Coordinates of C-alpha atoms and ligand atoms in Angstrom, one line a residue:
M1 CA 134.0 123.3 43.3
N2 CA 137.6 122.7 44.5
V3 CA 138.2 123.0 48.3
L4 CA 141.7 123.2 49.7
G5 CA 141.9 122.0 53.3
I6 CA 144.5 122.8 55.9
E7 CA 144.9 120.8 59.2
S8 CA 147.2 122.1 61.9
S9 CA 145.5 121.4 65.2
C10 CA 148.1 119.3 66.9
D11 CA 151.3 117.5 65.7
E12 CA 150.5 116.8 62.0
T13 CA 150.4 119.3 59.2
G14 CA 147.9 118.1 56.6
V15 CA 146.8 119.6 53.3
A16 CA 144.4 118.2 50.7
L17 CA 142.3 119.1 47.7
V18 CA 138.8 117.8 47.2
T19 CA 136.4 118.4 44.3
T20 CA 132.6 118.3 44.8
Q21 CA 130.6 116.2 42.4
D22 CA 127.0 116.7 41.2
S23 CA 125.9 113.7 43.3
G24 CA 127.6 111.8 46.1
T25 CA 130.6 112.4 48.2
P26 CA 133.3 114.9 47.2
R27 CA 136.3 113.3 45.5
L28 CA 139.7 113.4 47.1
R29 CA 142.2 114.7 44.4
A30 CA 145.4 114.6 46.5
H31 CA 146.5 114.9 50.1
A32 CA 149.9 115.3 51.9
L33 CA 150.9 115.0 55.5
H34 CA 153.9 115.8 57.6
S35 CA 153.9 114.1 61.0
Q36 CA 156.0 115.8 63.8
V37 CA 156.1 112.6 65.8
Q38 CA 159.9 112.3 65.5
M39 CA 160.4 115.9 66.7
H40 CA 158.3 115.5 69.8
E41 CA 159.5 112.0 70.6
A42 CA 162.5 113.3 72.6
Y43 CA 160.1 115.1 74.9
G44 CA 157.7 112.3 75.5
G45 CA 154.8 114.3 74.2
V46 CA 153.7 117.3 72.0
V47 CA 155.6 120.5 72.7
P48 CA 153.0 123.2 71.6
E49 CA 155.6 125.9 70.6
L50 CA 157.6 123.5 68.5
A51 CA 154.4 122.2 66.9
S52 CA 153.4 125.7 65.8
R53 CA 156.9 126.5 64.4
D54 CA 157.0 123.3 62.4
H55 CA 153.5 123.9 61.0
I56 CA 154.8 127.2 59.6
R57 CA 157.7 125.4 57.9
R58 CA 155.5 122.7 56.4
V59 CA 152.3 124.1 55.3
L60 CA 153.2 125.9 52.1
P61 CA 155.5 123.2 50.7
L62 CA 152.7 120.7 51.4
T63 CA 150.2 122.9 49.6
R64 CA 152.5 123.0 46.6
Q65 CA 152.9 119.2 46.7
V66 CA 149.1 118.7 46.8
L67 CA 148.4 121.0 43.9
D68 CA 151.1 119.3 41.9
E69 CA 149.8 115.8 42.6
A70 CA 146.3 116.9 41.8
G71 CA 147.4 118.5 38.6
A72 CA 145.7 121.7 39.7
T73 CA 146.8 125.4 40.2
L74 CA 146.1 127.8 43.0
A75 CA 143.8 129.7 40.6
E76 CA 141.5 126.7 40.5
V77 CA 141.0 126.7 44.3
D78 CA 137.4 127.9 45.0
V79 CA 137.4 127.8 48.8
V80 CA 140.2 127.5 51.4
A81 CA 139.2 125.6 54.5
F82 CA 141.1 125.2 57.7
T83 CA 140.8 123.6 61.1
R84 CA 139.4 126.3 63.5
G85 CA 139.4 124.1 66.5
P86 CA 139.5 122.3 68.9
G87 CA 143.3 121.9 69.3
L88 CA 146.4 123.8 70.4
A89 CA 145.9 127.5 70.0
G90 CA 149.2 128.4 68.5
A91 CA 149.1 125.4 66.1
L92 CA 145.6 126.3 65.0
L93 CA 146.6 129.9 64.4
V94 CA 149.2 128.8 61.8
G95 CA 146.7 127.0 59.7
A96 CA 144.0 129.7 60.1
G97 CA 146.5 132.5 59.3
V98 CA 147.9 130.8 56.2
A99 CA 144.5 129.8 54.9
C100 CA 143.1 133.3 55.3
A101 CA 146.2 135.0 53.8
L102 CA 146.1 132.6 50.8
A103 CA 142.3 133.1 50.3
A104 CA 142.7 136.9 50.6
A105 CA 145.5 136.8 48.0
L106 CA 143.4 134.7 45.7
G107 CA 140.2 136.7 46.3
K108 CA 138.5 133.4 47.4
P109 CA 136.3 132.7 50.4
V110 CA 137.4 130.8 53.5
L111 CA 135.7 128.3 55.9
G112 CA 136.8 127.3 59.4
V113 CA 136.1 123.6 60.1
H114 CA 135.6 121.7 63.4
H115 CA 138.4 119.1 63.7
L116 CA 136.1 116.5 65.1
E117 CA 133.6 117.0 62.3
G118 CA 136.5 116.2 60.0
H119 CA 137.1 112.9 61.8
L120 CA 133.4 112.1 62.0
L121 CA 132.9 112.6 58.2
S122 CA 136.2 111.0 57.1
P123 CA 134.6 107.5 56.5
F124 CA 132.7 109.1 53.6
L125 CA 136.0 109.0 51.7
S126 CA 136.3 105.2 52.1
A127 CA 135.1 102.7 49.6
D128 CA 132.4 101.5 52.1
A129 CA 130.9 104.9 52.9
P130 CA 128.2 105.2 55.5
Q131 CA 124.7 106.7 55.1
F132 CA 123.0 109.0 57.6
P133 CA 121.7 108.5 60.3
F134 CA 124.4 106.7 62.4
V135 CA 126.0 106.6 65.8
A136 CA 129.6 107.9 65.8
L137 CA 132.3 106.8 68.2
L138 CA 134.9 109.5 68.1
V139 CA 138.1 108.3 69.7
S140 CA 141.1 110.6 69.4
G141 CA 143.9 111.7 71.6
G142 CA 141.8 114.4 73.2
H143 CA 138.2 113.2 72.8
T144 CA 136.1 110.2 73.5
Q145 CA 132.5 110.8 72.5
L146 CA 129.4 109.0 71.2
M147 CA 127.3 111.1 69.0
R148 CA 124.0 110.6 67.1
V149 CA 124.5 111.9 63.6
D150 CA 121.4 112.7 61.5
G151 CA 123.1 114.6 58.7
V152 CA 125.9 117.1 58.1
G153 CA 126.0 119.5 61.0
R154 CA 123.3 117.6 62.9
Y155 CA 125.1 116.1 65.9
A156 CA 123.7 115.2 69.3
L157 CA 126.0 114.2 72.1
L158 CA 125.0 110.9 73.6
G159 CA 127.9 110.5 76.0
E160 CA 131.6 111.4 76.5
T161 CA 134.5 110.9 78.8
I162 CA 134.4 112.6 82.1
D163 CA 138.2 112.7 82.4
D164 CA 140.9 111.2 80.1
A165 CA 140.2 110.3 76.5
A166 CA 140.7 106.7 75.2
G167 CA 143.8 107.9 73.2
E168 CA 145.2 109.5 76.4
A169 CA 144.7 106.2 78.2
F170 CA 146.7 104.4 75.6
D171 CA 149.4 107.1 75.5
K172 CA 149.7 107.5 79.3
S173 CA 149.8 103.7 79.9
A174 CA 152.4 103.3 77.2
K175 CA 154.5 106.1 78.6
L176 CA 154.6 104.7 82.2
M177 CA 155.5 101.3 80.6
G178 CA 158.4 102.9 78.9
L179 CA 157.0 102.5 75.4
G180 CA 157.6 106.1 74.3
Y181 CA 155.3 108.5 72.3
P182 CA 152.9 108.2 70.7
G183 CA 151.9 105.3 72.9
G184 CA 148.7 104.0 71.2
P185 CA 150.4 102.3 68.2
A186 CA 153.3 101.0 70.3
L187 CA 151.1 99.6 73.0
S188 CA 148.8 97.9 70.5
R189 CA 151.8 96.3 68.7
L190 CA 153.2 94.9 72.0
A191 CA 149.6 93.8 73.0
E192 CA 149.6 91.4 70.0
Q193 CA 152.1 89.2 71.8
G194 CA 150.3 89.2 75.2
R195 CA 147.2 87.9 76.8
G196 CA 144.4 90.3 77.4
D197 CA 143.1 88.5 80.4
A198 CA 146.5 88.2 82.2
Y199 CA 145.8 91.1 84.6
A200 CA 142.4 92.2 85.9
L201 CA 142.2 96.0 85.1
P202 CA 139.2 98.2 85.9
R203 CA 136.5 99.0 83.3
P204 CA 135.2 102.3 84.8
L205 CA 131.6 103.3 84.2
L206 CA 130.9 100.0 82.3
H207 CA 127.7 99.5 84.2
S208 CA 126.9 103.2 84.8
G209 CA 123.7 103.0 82.9
N210 CA 124.7 106.0 80.7
L211 CA 127.0 106.4 77.8
D212 CA 129.8 108.3 79.5
F213 CA 133.3 107.0 79.8
S214 CA 136.1 107.4 82.4
F215 CA 139.7 106.3 81.8
A216 CA 141.7 108.2 84.4
G217 CA 141.5 105.3 87.0
L218 CA 142.8 102.8 84.4
K219 CA 146.2 104.5 84.1
T220 CA 146.6 104.4 87.9
A221 CA 145.7 100.7 87.9
V222 CA 148.3 100.1 85.1
L223 CA 150.9 102.0 87.1
T224 CA 150.2 99.9 90.2
Q225 CA 150.4 96.7 88.2
H226 CA 153.6 97.8 86.5
R227 CA 155.2 98.5 89.8
K228 CA 154.2 95.1 91.1
L229 CA 156.2 93.6 88.2
G230 CA 159.3 94.9 89.8
P231 CA 162.2 97.0 88.3
A232 CA 162.9 94.6 85.4
P233 CA 159.7 93.0 84.1
D234 CA 160.3 90.3 81.4
A235 CA 159.0 90.6 77.9
T236 CA 156.0 88.3 78.5
Q237 CA 154.9 90.3 81.5
L238 CA 155.1 93.6 79.6
A239 CA 153.2 92.2 76.6
D240 CA 150.5 90.8 79.0
L241 CA 150.2 94.2 80.7
A242 CA 149.9 95.9 77.3
A243 CA 147.3 93.4 76.1
S244 CA 145.3 93.7 79.4
T245 CA 145.4 97.5 79.1
Q246 CA 144.2 97.4 75.5
A247 CA 141.5 94.8 76.5
A248 CA 140.1 97.1 79.2
I249 CA 139.9 100.2 76.9
V250 CA 138.5 98.2 74.0
D251 CA 135.9 96.4 76.2
V252 CA 134.5 99.7 77.4
L253 CA 134.5 101.3 73.9
V254 CA 132.7 98.3 72.4
K255 CA 130.1 97.9 75.1
K256 CA 129.2 101.6 75.2
S257 CA 129.0 101.7 71.4
L258 CA 126.6 98.8 71.3
A259 CA 124.6 100.4 74.1
A260 CA 124.4 103.6 72.1
L261 CA 123.1 101.7 69.0
K262 CA 120.5 100.0 71.2
A263 CA 119.4 103.3 72.9
T264 CA 119.0 105.1 69.5
G265 CA 117.6 102.2 67.6
L266 CA 120.1 102.8 64.9
Q267 CA 122.0 100.0 63.2
R268 CA 125.0 101.8 61.8
L269 CA 128.2 102.8 63.7
V270 CA 130.9 105.0 62.4
V271 CA 134.3 104.9 64.2
S272 CA 136.8 107.7 63.7
G273 CA 139.8 109.4 65.3
G274 CA 143.2 107.9 65.9
V275 CA 142.2 105.1 68.2
G276 CA 139.9 103.9 65.4
A277 CA 143.1 102.5 63.8
N278 CA 143.3 100.0 66.7
A279 CA 143.1 96.5 65.2
E280 CA 141.6 94.9 68.4
L281 CA 138.9 97.5 68.6
R282 CA 138.0 96.9 64.9
R283 CA 138.0 93.1 65.4
Q284 CA 135.7 93.2 68.4
L285 CA 133.3 95.8 66.9
N286 CA 133.1 93.9 63.7
A287 CA 132.3 90.6 65.5
A288 CA 129.7 92.2 67.7
A289 CA 128.1 94.0 64.8
Q290 CA 128.1 90.9 62.6
R291 CA 126.2 88.9 65.3
R292 CA 123.4 91.5 65.3
G293 CA 123.4 92.4 61.6
W294 CA 124.6 95.9 62.2
R295 CA 127.1 97.8 60.1
V296 CA 130.4 99.4 61.2
H297 CA 132.2 101.9 59.0
Y298 CA 135.8 103.2 59.4
P299 CA 137.9 105.7 57.6
E300 CA 140.7 104.3 55.5
L301 CA 143.6 103.5 57.9
A302 CA 145.7 106.4 56.6
L303 CA 142.8 108.8 57.3
C304 CA 142.2 107.6 60.9
T305 CA 144.7 109.9 62.4
D306 CA 144.9 113.7 61.7
N307 CA 145.0 114.7 58.1
G308 CA 144.0 117.5 55.7
A309 CA 141.7 115.3 53.6
M310 CA 139.0 115.2 56.4
I311 CA 139.1 119.0 56.7
A312 CA 138.7 119.6 53.0
L313 CA 136.0 116.9 52.9
A314 CA 134.1 118.4 55.9
A315 CA 134.2 121.8 54.4
A316 CA 133.0 120.6 51.0
M317 CA 130.1 118.6 52.6
R318 CA 129.1 121.5 54.8
L319 CA 129.0 123.8 51.7
Q320 CA 127.2 121.2 49.6
S321 CA 124.5 120.5 52.3
G322 CA 124.0 124.2 53.0
A323 CA 125.1 123.7 56.6
A324 CA 127.6 126.5 56.2
A325 CA 128.6 129.2 53.8
A326 CA 132.2 130.3 52.9
A327 CA 132.9 134.0 53.2
K328 CA 135.4 136.5 52.0
T329 CA 136.1 137.5 55.6
Y330 CA 139.7 137.2 56.4
A331 CA 139.8 138.3 60.0
F332 CA 140.1 134.9 61.7
D333 CA 139.9 133.4 65.1
V334 CA 140.5 129.9 66.4
R335 CA 138.6 127.9 69.0
P336 CA 141.0 125.7 71.1
R337 CA 137.9 124.4 73.0
W338 CA 134.8 123.8 70.9
P339 CA 132.2 121.2 71.7
L340 CA 131.0 119.5 68.5
D341 CA 127.4 119.7 69.5
Q342 CA 127.9 123.5 69.6
I343 CA 129.3 123.7 66.1
D344 CA 127.1 126.6 65.1
S345 CA 127.6 128.7 68.2
Ligands
KG4_1 O1 142.8 111.6 66.0 P1 144.3 111.7 66.4 O2 145.3 111.4 65.3 O3 144.6 113.0 67.0 C1 143.8 113.8 67.8 O4 142.9 114.5 67.3 O5 143.9 113.6 69.0 O6 144.4 110.6 67.5 C2 145.7 110.4 68.2 C3 145.5 109.3 69.2 C4 146.7 109.1 70.1 O7 146.3 109.1 71.4 C5 147.3 107.8 69.6 O8 148.0 107.1 70.6 C6 146.0 107.1 69.2 O9 145.2 108.0 68.6 N1 146.3 105.9 68.3 C7 146.0 104.6 68.6 C8 146.4 103.9 67.5 N2 146.9 104.7 66.5 C9 146.7 106.0 67.0 N3 145.6 104.1 69.7 C10 145.5 102.7 69.8 N4 145.8 101.9 68.7 C11 146.3 102.4 67.6 N5 146.6 101.6 66.6
ZN2 ZN1 142.3 114.4 65.5

């Protein structure tokens, strides 16, 4: 079975083709991505209307490119999958509309996929694929959640952020430090030259006794510290502040992930979403896991941030496991807000 996947929930247009195999994880045949980062850079963040319009321009050329690279034709596509939510409503509607129109023209079924399920299952495309059950740390621009994952579609929320997401904490801190958008990669690059213990920044909810997160206070503390540095901080001060910010975020993510493993008795952690690309987070999680004999799995670096491969994969795994069925129903809707533990609602 060949599944074409279309991702358009935010500022990347992603398309991919996967093929299911008799046993094991579906195989990624080809994927293509267009990032809108440059377009939104001038505005310091994603402009939803511009995002939707750009998805319209990109999605069909990317589909053609993926089919060419896979050596496949449209007629060989068995199911068309798309991101149904969560995300920006207008951006989601582009992917959903194109997917349903394409499927209707081909007479093939469609399947709407949960964006976070895509992130969560994306490590199955890596050479070191996980096995169920595991704890998942989902850290993206809009979400920070710990989930217990017992199988495809079997997700139980263990804890989540009560305000900003970890990615947002990176992005907002970077923005107020003048590092531009998207802030996560820029802040972590600068952090490599600084000391993580230079400034004492808060680690909210670290000792809350539950698995929830809070990052809104951190950005205020970064702002206060940045102001204290005066109007023209030197390069070392800025690098130290970046490293201290990253240290605070990573510290909380690592400690809560370990607490989730302890609470569930599981020994496998899967980290996914854009912040999962952070090198310091990976270093610390790997070191902590190694000490305890636990395993940590990540998606390939290129598949950490938004992409079409994870959407095609999630659709294929849902179909294969019987968690979902594709239908020749082309009246579509999108779900800009959609909790992952209510995936079947
Ligand atoms: O999963 P993703 O691509 O999009 C969403 O679904 O939100 O995540 C994007 C987030 C942004 O906040 C970005 O700053 C962050 O992931 N990010 C990083 C890194 N690369 C991306 N944060 C920290 N370190 C990185 N290397
Ligand atoms: Zn995402």
